[in-house]
C-alpha positions as a Python dict, from the first residue, in 0.01 Angstrom:
ca = {
    (1, 'X'): (0, 0, 0),
    (2, 'X'): (-30, 324, 189),
    (3, 'X'): (-121, 374, 551),
    (4, 'X'): (-351, 622, 719),
    (5, 'X'): (-501, 675, 1063),
    (6, 'X'): (-847, 769, 1186),
    (7, 'X'): (-881, 979, 1505),
    (8, 'X'): (-524, 928, 1633),
    (9, 'X'): (-449, 949, 2004),
    (10, 'X'): (-275, 1289, 2047),
    (11, 'X'): (83, 1306, 2158),
    (12, 'X'): (97, 1396, 2528),
    (13, 'X'): (267, 1740, 2558),
    (14, 'X'): (380, 1659, 2913),
    (15, 'X'): (564, 1352, 2787),
    (16, 'X'): (724, 1554, 2508),
    (17, 'X'): (834, 1817, 2756),
    (18, 'X'): (978, 1550, 2987),
    (19, 'X'): (1176, 1400, 2701),
    (20, 'X'): (1302, 1743, 2599),
    (21, 'X'): (1419, 1819, 2956),
    (22, 'X'): (1604, 1489, 2970),
    (23, 'X'): (1802, 1585, 2662),
    (24, 'X'): (1711, 1262, 2486),
    (25, 'X'): (1514, 1243, 2164),
    (26, 'X'): (1245, 974, 2162),
    (27, 'X'): (1301, 662, 1956),
    (28, 'X'): (1060, 786, 1688),
    (29, 'X'): (969, 1131, 1559),
    (30, 'X'): (614, 1010, 1490),
    (31, 'X'): (368, 821, 1707),
    (32, 'X'): (326, 449, 1634),
    (33, 'X'): (-18, 319, 1727),
    (34, 'X'): (-173, -15, 1802),
    (35, 'X'): (-459, -44, 1554),
    (36, 'X'): (-350, 220, 1304),
    (37, 'X'): (-537, 131, 983),
    (38, 'X'): (-338, -20, 699),
    (39, 'X'): (-501, 91, 375),
    (40, 'X'): (-485, 2, 8),
    (41, 'X'): (-358, 281, -221),
    (42, 'X'): (-590, 579, -233),
    (43, 'X'): (-636, 554, -610),
    (44, 'X'): (-779, 202, -580),
    (45, 'X'): (-1022, 306, -309),
    (46, 'X'): (-1129, 616, -500),
    (47, 'X'): (-1194, 413, -815),
    (48, 'X'): (-1424, 166, -639),
    (49, 'X'): (-1610, 442, -456),
    (50, 'X'): (-1649, 635, -781),
    (51, 'X'): (-1805, 327, -937),
    (52, 'X'): (-2064, 320, -660),
    (53, 'X'): (-2132, 691, -710),
    (54, 'X'): (-2174, 639, -1082),
    (55, 'X'): (-2424, 357, -1022),
    (56, 'X'): (-2611, 552, -753),
    (57, 'X'): (-2656, 219, -573),
    (58, 'X'): (-2510, 312, -237),
    (59, 'X'): (-2668, 63, 4),
    (60, 'X'): (-2939, -208, 23),
    (61, 'X'): (-2730, -509, -81),
    (62, 'X'): (-2535, -337, -357),
    (63, 'X'): (-2295, -511, -597),
    (64, 'X'): (-1985, -428, -391),
    (65, 'X'): (-2140, -575, -77),
    (66, 'X'): (-2232, -887, -274),
    (67, 'X'): (-1878, -915, -409),
    (68, 'X'): (-1729, -875, -63),
    (69, 'X'): (-1958, -1146, 74),
    (70, 'X'): (-1870, -1382, -208),
    (71, 'X'): (-1494, -1331, -189),
    (72, 'X'): (-1478, -1349, 191),
    (73, 'X'): (-1703, -1657, 189),
    (74, 'X'): (-1466, -1828, -52),
    (75, 'X'): (-1167, -1728, 158),
    (76, 'X'): (-1330, -1850, 479),
    (77, 'X'): (-1461, -2168, 311),
    (78, 'X'): (-1817, -2115, 434),
    (79, 'X'): (-2143, -2143, 237),
    (80, 'X'): (-2295, -1828, 389),
    (81, 'X'): (-2110, -1499, 451),
    (82, 'X'): (-2336, -1205, 531),
    (83, 'X'): (-2204, -847, 550),
    (84, 'X'): (-2330, -617, 826),
    (85, 'X'): (-2246, -262, 924),
    (86, 'X'): (-2046, -362, 1234),
    (87, 'X'): (-1961, -671, 1432),
    (88, 'X'): (-2152, -567, 1745),
    (89, 'X'): (-2476, -555, 1549),
    (90, 'X'): (-2363, -880, 1388),
    (91, 'X'): (-2355, -1047, 1729),
    (92, 'X'): (-2693, -898, 1819),
    (93, 'X'): (-2853, -1016, 1493),
    (94, 'X'): (-2704, -1365, 1541),
    (95, 'X'): (-2838, -1386, 1897),
    (96, 'X'): (-3183, -1272, 1782),
    (97, 'X'): (-3188, -1502, 1480),
    (98, 'X'): (-3113, -1795, 1714),
    (99, 'X'): (-3386, -1676, 1955),
    (100, 'X'): (-3146, -1694, 2249),
    (101, 'X'): (-3313, -1641, 2586),
    (102, 'X'): (-3184, -1608, 2943),
    (103, 'X'): (-2815, -1630, 3019),
    (104, 'X'): (-2517, -1622, 2785),
    (105, 'X'): (-2187, -1772, 2902),
    (106, 'X'): (-1892, -1570, 2775),
    (107, 'X'): (-1537, -1473, 2871),
    (108, 'X'): (-1471, -1163, 3077),
    (109, 'X'): (-1137, -1121, 2898),
    (110, 'X'): (-1261, -965, 2575),
    (111, 'X'): (-1365, -629, 2435),
    (112, 'X'): (-1668, -495, 2621),
    (113, 'X'): (-1874, -503, 2301),
    (114, 'X'): (-1900, -882, 2327),
    (115, 'X'): (-2083, -855, 2660),
    (116, 'X'): (-2280, -546, 2562),
    (117, 'X'): (-2426, -724, 2258),
    (118, 'X'): (-2598, -971, 2490),
    (119, 'X'): (-2690, -714, 2755),
    (120, 'X'): (-2839, -479, 2494),
    (121, 'X'): (-3085, -751, 2394),
    (122, 'X'): (-3199, -805, 2752),
    (123, 'X'): (-2993, -1121, 2795),
    (124, 'X'): (-2775, -1183, 3101),
    (125, 'X'): (-2400, -1215, 3043),
    (126, 'X'): (-2245, -1474, 3276),
    (127, 'X'): (-1872, -1418, 3289),
    (128, 'X'): (-1632, -1710, 3284),
    (129, 'X'): (-1256, -1729, 3314),
    (130, 'X'): (-1021, -1801, 3024),
    (131, 'X'): (-740, -2048, 2974),
    (132, 'X'): (-381, -1938, 3016),
    (133, 'X'): (-285, -2143, 2710),
    (134, 'X'): (-484, -1946, 2452),
    (135, 'X'): (-662, -1666, 2645),
    (136, 'X'): (-989, -1821, 2526),
    (137, 'X'): (-1301, -1933, 2711),
    (138, 'X'): (-1234, -2224, 2949),
    (139, 'X'): (-1464, -2517, 2850),
    (140, 'X'): (-1442, -2674, 3196),
    (141, 'X'): (-1571, -2357, 3362),
    (142, 'X'): (-1843, -2327, 3099),
    (143, 'X'): (-1955, -2680, 3184),
    (144, 'X'): (-1971, -2590, 3554),
    (145, 'X'): (-2170, -2272, 3495),
    (146, 'X'): (-2439, -2414, 3265),
    (147, 'X'): (-2786, -2406, 3422),
    (148, 'X'): (-3141, -2444, 3287),
    (149, 'X'): (-3130, -2068, 3227),
    (150, 'X'): (-2833, -2089, 2989),
    (151, 'X'): (-2938, -1993, 2636),
    (152, 'X'): (-2605, -1986, 2453),
    (153, 'X'): (-2228, -1999, 2476),
    (154, 'X'): (-2047, -1698, 2327),
    (155, 'X'): (-1675, -1767, 2290),
    (156, 'X'): (-1400, -1546, 2143),
    (157, 'X'): (-1104, -1622, 1915),
    (158, 'X'): (-891, -1369, 2103),
    (159, 'X'): (-601, -1219, 1906),
    (160, 'X'): (-707, -1453, 1621),
    (161, 'X'): (-600, -1762, 1818),
    (162, 'X'): (-866, -2030, 1797),
    (163, 'X'): (-1044, -2086, 2126),
    (164, 'X'): (-1105, -2444, 2240),
    (165, 'X'): (-1360, -2495, 1963),
    (166, 'X'): (-1380, -2875, 1972),
    (167, 'X'): (-1438, -2887, 2348),
    (168, 'X'): (-1687, -2597, 2337),
    (169, 'X'): (-1874, -2755, 2044),
    (170, 'X'): (-1901, -3074, 2248),
    (171, 'X'): (-2040, -2888, 2552),
    (172, 'X'): (-2291, -2697, 2337),
    (173, 'X'): (-2405, -3013, 2157),
    (174, 'X'): (-2457, -3211, 2478),
    (175, 'X'): (-2663, -2932, 2634),
    (176, 'X'): (-2856, -2847, 2319),
    (177, 'X'): (-2754, -2479, 2304),
    (178, 'X'): (-2588, -2278, 2026),
    (179, 'X'): (-2219, -2189, 2021),
    (180, 'X'): (-2166, -1837, 1889),
    (181, 'X'): (-1807, -1742, 1811),
    (182, 'X'): (-1685, -1384, 1826),
    (183, 'X'): (-1423, -1394, 1551),
    (184, 'X'): (-1363, -1016, 1550),
    (185, 'X'): (-984, -1068, 1550),
    (186, 'X'): (-974, -1380, 1336),
    (187, 'X'): (-965, -1283, 968),
    (188, 'X'): (-663, -1455, 816),
    (189, 'X'): (-639, -1705, 1102),
    (190, 'X'): (-705, -2078, 1096),
    (191, 'X'): (-731, -2394, 1302),
    (192, 'X'): (-694, -2763, 1218),
    (193, 'X'): (-619, -2691, 855),
    (194, 'X'): (-920, -2464, 790),
    (195, 'X'): (-981, -2090, 817),
    (196, 'X'): (-1176, -1979, 1120),
    (197, 'X'): (-1532, -1900, 1020),
    (198, 'X'): (-1693, -2241, 990),
    (199, 'X'): (-1696, -2351, 1354),
    (200, 'X'): (-1979, -2349, 1605),
    (201, 'X'): (-2329, -2244, 1506),
    (202, 'X'): (-2228, -1903, 1373),
    (203, 'X'): (-1920, -1680, 1371),
    (204, 'X'): (-1897, -1300, 1358),
    (205, 'X'): (-1596, -1111, 1216),
    (206, 'X'): (-1513, -743, 1254),
    (207, 'X'): (-1404, -521, 965),
    (208, 'X'): (-1356, -217, 1189),
    (209, 'X'): (-1086, 32, 1093),
    (210, 'X'): (-847, -109, 1356),
    (211, 'X'): (-868, -469, 1227),
    (212, 'X'): (-629, -643, 989),
    (213, 'X'): (-892, -642, 716),
    (214, 'X'): (-1090, -321, 748),
    (215, 'X'): (-1388, -171, 570),
    (216, 'X'): (-1383, 148, 783),
    (217, 'X'): (-1677, -1, 974),
    (218, 'X'): (-1827, -340, 907),
    (219, 'X'): (-1864, -703, 998),
    (220, 'X'): (-1932, -1048, 855),
    (221, 'X'): (-2158, -1322, 987),
    (222, 'X'): (-2069, -1673, 870),
    (223, 'X'): (-2259, -2000, 908),
    (224, 'X'): (-2319, -2334, 742),
    (225, 'X'): (-2685, -2336, 851),
    (226, 'X'): (-2905, -2249, 550),
    (227, 'X'): (-3214, -2160, 753),
    (228, 'X'): (-3015, -1948, 1000),
    (229, 'X'): (-2847, -1759, 715),
    (230, 'X'): (-3188, -1680, 565),
    (231, 'X'): (-3312, -1542, 901),
    (232, 'X'): (-2999, -1332, 945),
    (233, 'X'): (-3031, -1178, 599),
    (234, 'X'): (-3394, -1099, 674),
    (235, 'X'): (-3326, -951, 1017),
    (236, 'X'): (-3043, -725, 898),
    (237, 'X'): (-3299, -554, 668),
    (238, 'X'): (-3588, -477, 907),
    (239, 'X'): (-3739, -823, 849),
    (240, 'X'): (-3833, -721, 494),
    (241, 'X'): (-3799, -1000, 233),
    (242, 'X'): (-3927, -794, -58),
    (243, 'X'): (-4140, -501, -165),
    (244, 'X'): (-4452, -449, 50),
    (245, 'X'): (-4366, -746, 277),
    (246, 'X'): (-4256, -767, 640),
    (247, 'X'): (-4198, -1116, 781),
    (248, 'X'): (-4048, -1050, 1126),
    (249, 'X'): (-3893, -794, 1357),
    (250, 'X'): (-3558, -680, 1223),
    (251, 'X'): (-3314, -393, 1235),
    (252, 'X'): (-3093, -196, 998),
    (253, 'X'): (-2761, -379, 999),
    (254, 'X'): (-2683, -344, 628),
    (255, 'X'): (-2334, -256, 507),
    (256, 'X'): (-2311, 36, 264),
    (257, 'X'): (-2124, 35, -68),
    (258, 'X'): (-1847, 272, 43),
    (259, 'X'): (-1749, 41, 329),
    (260, 'X'): (-1761, -257, 92),
    (261, 'X'): (-1538, -67, -153),
    (262, 'X'): (-1275, -11, 117),
    (263, 'X'): (-1305, -372, 230),
    (264, 'X'): (-1256, -508, -122),
    (265, 'X'): (-953, -287, -186),
    (266, 'X'): (-794, -393, 142),
    (267, 'X'): (-880, -756, 70),
    (268, 'X'): (-675, -730, -251),
    (269, 'X'): (-369, -654, -33),
    (270, 'X'): (-454, -856, 276),
    (271, 'X'): (-212, -1144, 218),
    (272, 'X'): (75, -898, 172),
    (273, 'X'): (-23, -725, 498),
    (274, 'X'): (-26, -1056, 686),
    (275, 'X'): (320, -1136, 550),
    (276, 'X'): (443, -793, 661),
    (277, 'X'): (301, -844, 1010),
    (278, 'X'): (469, -1183, 1029),
    (279, 'X'): (802, -1012, 955),
    (280, 'X'): (727, -756, 1227),
    (281, 'X'): (656, -1034, 1477),
    (282, 'X'): (987, -1203, 1390),
    (283, 'X'): (1171, -872, 1430),
    (284, 'X'): (1015, -807, 1771),
    (285, 'X'): (1103, -1163, 1876),
    (286, 'X'): (1465, -1113, 1770),
    (287, 'X'): (1491, -783, 1958),
    (288, 'X'): (1347, -942, 2274),
    (289, 'X'): (1549, -1263, 2254),
    (290, 'X'): (1716, -1375, 2574),
    (291, 'X'): (1535, -1130, 2803),
    (292, 'X'): (1379, -1302, 3106),
    (293, 'X'): (1045, -1187, 3239),
    (294, 'X'): (876, -1147, 2901),
    (295, 'X'): (665, -1378, 2688),
    (296, 'X'): (580, -1288, 2330),
    (297, 'X'): (266, -1465, 2216),
    (298, 'X'): (329, -1711, 1932),
    (299, 'X'): (74, -1917, 1739),
    (300, 'X'): (34, -2281, 1828),
    (301, 'X'): (167, -2539, 1585),
    (302, 'X'): (-77, -2600, 1302),
    (303, 'X'): (-260, -2267, 1342),
    (304, 'X'): (-265, -2006, 1069),
    (305, 'X'): (-217, -1660, 1214),
    (306, 'X'): (-237, -1307, 1075),
    (307, 'X'): (-1, -1155, 1338),
    (308, 'X'): (-218, -844, 1340),
    (309, 'X'): (-213, -857, 1722),
    (310, 'X'): (139, -869, 1861),
    (311, 'X'): (88, -949, 2227),
    (312, 'X'): (356, -930, 2495),
    (313, 'X'): (315, -1055, 2852),
    (314, 'X'): (520, -900, 3131),
    (315, 'X'): (567, -1187, 3376),
    (316, 'X'): (574, -1151, 3756),
    (317, 'X'): (950, -1208, 3767),
    (318, 'X'): (1018, -909, 3539),
    (319, 'X'): (1208, -626, 3716),
    (320, 'X'): (939, -373, 3622),
    (321, 'X'): (566, -411, 3581),
    (322, 'X'): (354, -381, 3268),
    (323, 'X'): (225, -33, 3339),
    (324, 'X'): (574, 107, 3394),
    (325, 'X'): (685, -45, 3064),
    (326, 'X'): (381, 108, 2891),
    (327, 'X'): (480, 450, 3027),
    (328, 'X'): (839, 414, 2908),
    (329, 'X'): (729, 309, 2561),
    (330, 'X'): (481, 594, 2526),
    (331, 'X'): (762, 837, 2618),
    (332, 'X'): (932, 703, 2305),
    (333, 'X'): (623, 765, 2085),
    (334, 'X'): (534, 394, 2085),
    (335, 'X'): (168, 401, 2185),
    (336, 'X'): (120, 46, 2312),
    (337, 'X'): (-217, -60, 2452),
    (338, 'X'): (-335, -263, 2751),
    (339, 'X'): (-605, -489, 2606),
    (340, 'X'): (-821, -574, 2795),
    (341, 'X'): (-801, -367, 3108),
    (342, 'X'): (-1015, -412, 3305),
    (343, 'X'): (-1198, -732, 3226),
    (344, 'X'): (-1564, -695, 3129),
    (345, 'X'): (-1674, -805, 3476),
    (346, 'X'): (-1517, -488, 3618),
    (347, 'X'): (-1701, -257, 3377),
    (348, 'X'): (-2051, -120, 3413),
    (349, 'X'): (-2322, -229, 3447),
    (350, 'X'): (-2166, -561, 3540),
    (351, 'X'): (-1951, -466, 3839),
    (352, 'X'): (-2255, -319, 4016),
    (353, 'X'): (-2452, -643, 4009),
    (354, 'X'): (-2547, -794, 4345),
    (355, 'X'): (-2248, -979, 4486),
    (356, 'X'): (-1997, -778, 4282),
    (357, 'X'): (-1765, -905, 4008),
    (358, 'X'): (-1682, -1277, 4002),
    (359, 'X'): (-1332, -1392, 4092),
    (360, 'X'): (-1159, -1483, 3765),
    (361, 'X'): (-790, -1529, 3841),
    (362, 'X'): (-656, -1586, 3489),
    (363, 'X'): (-856, -1296, 3347),
    (364, 'X'): (-744, -1062, 3624),
    (365, 'X'): (-380, -1162, 3584),
    (366, 'X'): (-384, -1115, 3207),
    (367, 'X'): (-551, -776, 3250),
    (368, 'X'): (-253, -670, 3461),
    (369, 'X'): (24, -821, 3250),
    (370, 'X'): (-49, -798, 2876),
    (371, 'X'): (32, -524, 2629),
    (372, 'X'): (-7, -497, 2253),
    (373, 'X'): (270, -370, 2027),
    (374, 'X'): (219, -171, 1704),
    (375, 'X'): (177, -366, 1382),
    (376, 'X'): (85, -288, 1023),
    (377, 'X'): (231, -77, 745),
    (378, 'X'): (310, 215, 974),
    (379, 'X'): (643, 60, 1070),
    (380, 'X'): (920, -152, 922),
    (381, 'X'): (1072, -471, 1061),
    (382, 'X'): (1385, -272, 1144),
    (383, 'X'): (1175, -36, 1357),
    (384, 'X'): (1001, -328, 1527),
    (385, 'X'): (1343, -472, 1609),
    (386, 'X'): (1442, -135, 1755),
    (387, 'X'): (1135, -135, 1980),
    (388, 'X'): (1218, -489, 2092),
    (389, 'X'): (1573, -384, 2180),
    (390, 'X'): (1441, -84, 2373),
    (391, 'X'): (1209, -308, 2577),
    (392, 'X'): (1497, -545, 2643),
    (393, 'X'): (1712, -253, 2763),
    (394, 'X'): (1431, -132, 2992),
    (395, 'X'): (1422, -469, 3164),
    (396, 'X'): (1800, -482, 3195),
    (397, 'X'): (1808, -132, 3347),
    (398, 'X'): (1464, -85, 3503),
    (399, 'X'): (1559, 212, 3721),
    (400, 'X'): (1638, 436, 3424),
    (401, 'X'): (1367, 682, 3326),
    (402, 'X'): (1491, 686, 2967),
    (403, 'X'): (1681, 388, 2838),
    (404, 'X'): (1871, 365, 2512),
    (405, 'X'): (1855, 39, 2316),
}
């Protein structure tokens, strides 16, 4: 498998100049990114795209889209897997297909697109805190915040770790509202012996270029509800069930054949990528071993995990804070990220609501303390170990501007 990048973050000339003045070369002569796409070999992608060109069937539920739906549905062990052109529209279509009204309870510690999907439809996002254990929506706070205006619960499998699905399913069932699961990070992840994708009322996966399984842009909606699946398929195609018929209001959320071609090629290599990321995680863990003040996220026992997101928490007792560590790493051409800073409740239009942002202590702490390390085919386990050793050295000598591993 080969690796490529779309719209890379440029190297900061000021940082390069600073490194040059210090007389030290950075750890890497190339920039390592969080979310750099890992791609199947070009020849495989070209061949599938050429097939679509030869057929001149480029969209509108083409054969590659159908194959991707079938193969991903089998992998996720769900009866209905519906491809869409991105996960944000997938969430919007799911919310519309369920006829959700009023308020939607969701975590503030997630990508802003989760909240925007509800807001875009005229719904009201109600932000809840997350649990320290899994960074997922706290079922106890959801229970406290449910009112007669609550139309749905929208939880997130953050980093691919299953949220508290059993507890949230129980809350949703008792209150008679749907549980929608944002599974954008969750391809290749599982819980209680099954792949994520079959929990709640409906789940939505992302196949964006930065995800472990990417189709350039794309998403998947999964459900076991036959009637809901039929409505979703209808709504993703303008509400048109067939020639000269329109049954309901819909939108254009169809995936095109080129995206499906990329998704299928990457699916062929997805298990190998997950195994590679697992080796990277082990190498990071070995490089960081014995360093106080850090916590590398590890999957819970019994959970399958893709290791696409390698998440490090800088604890309060660490001798330097998260943002200083981010700066030191970027000086070394390791472009770590601070997901998710700030929480959704501090972004617009939400922070300008009457009364201001809610107080969400776990969310706010995680926003200040987490960083994500590079994964994927862009680096080797030896390089991941080197980054881990550099981080360890930074914490052992926090006053140094440039620290050698």
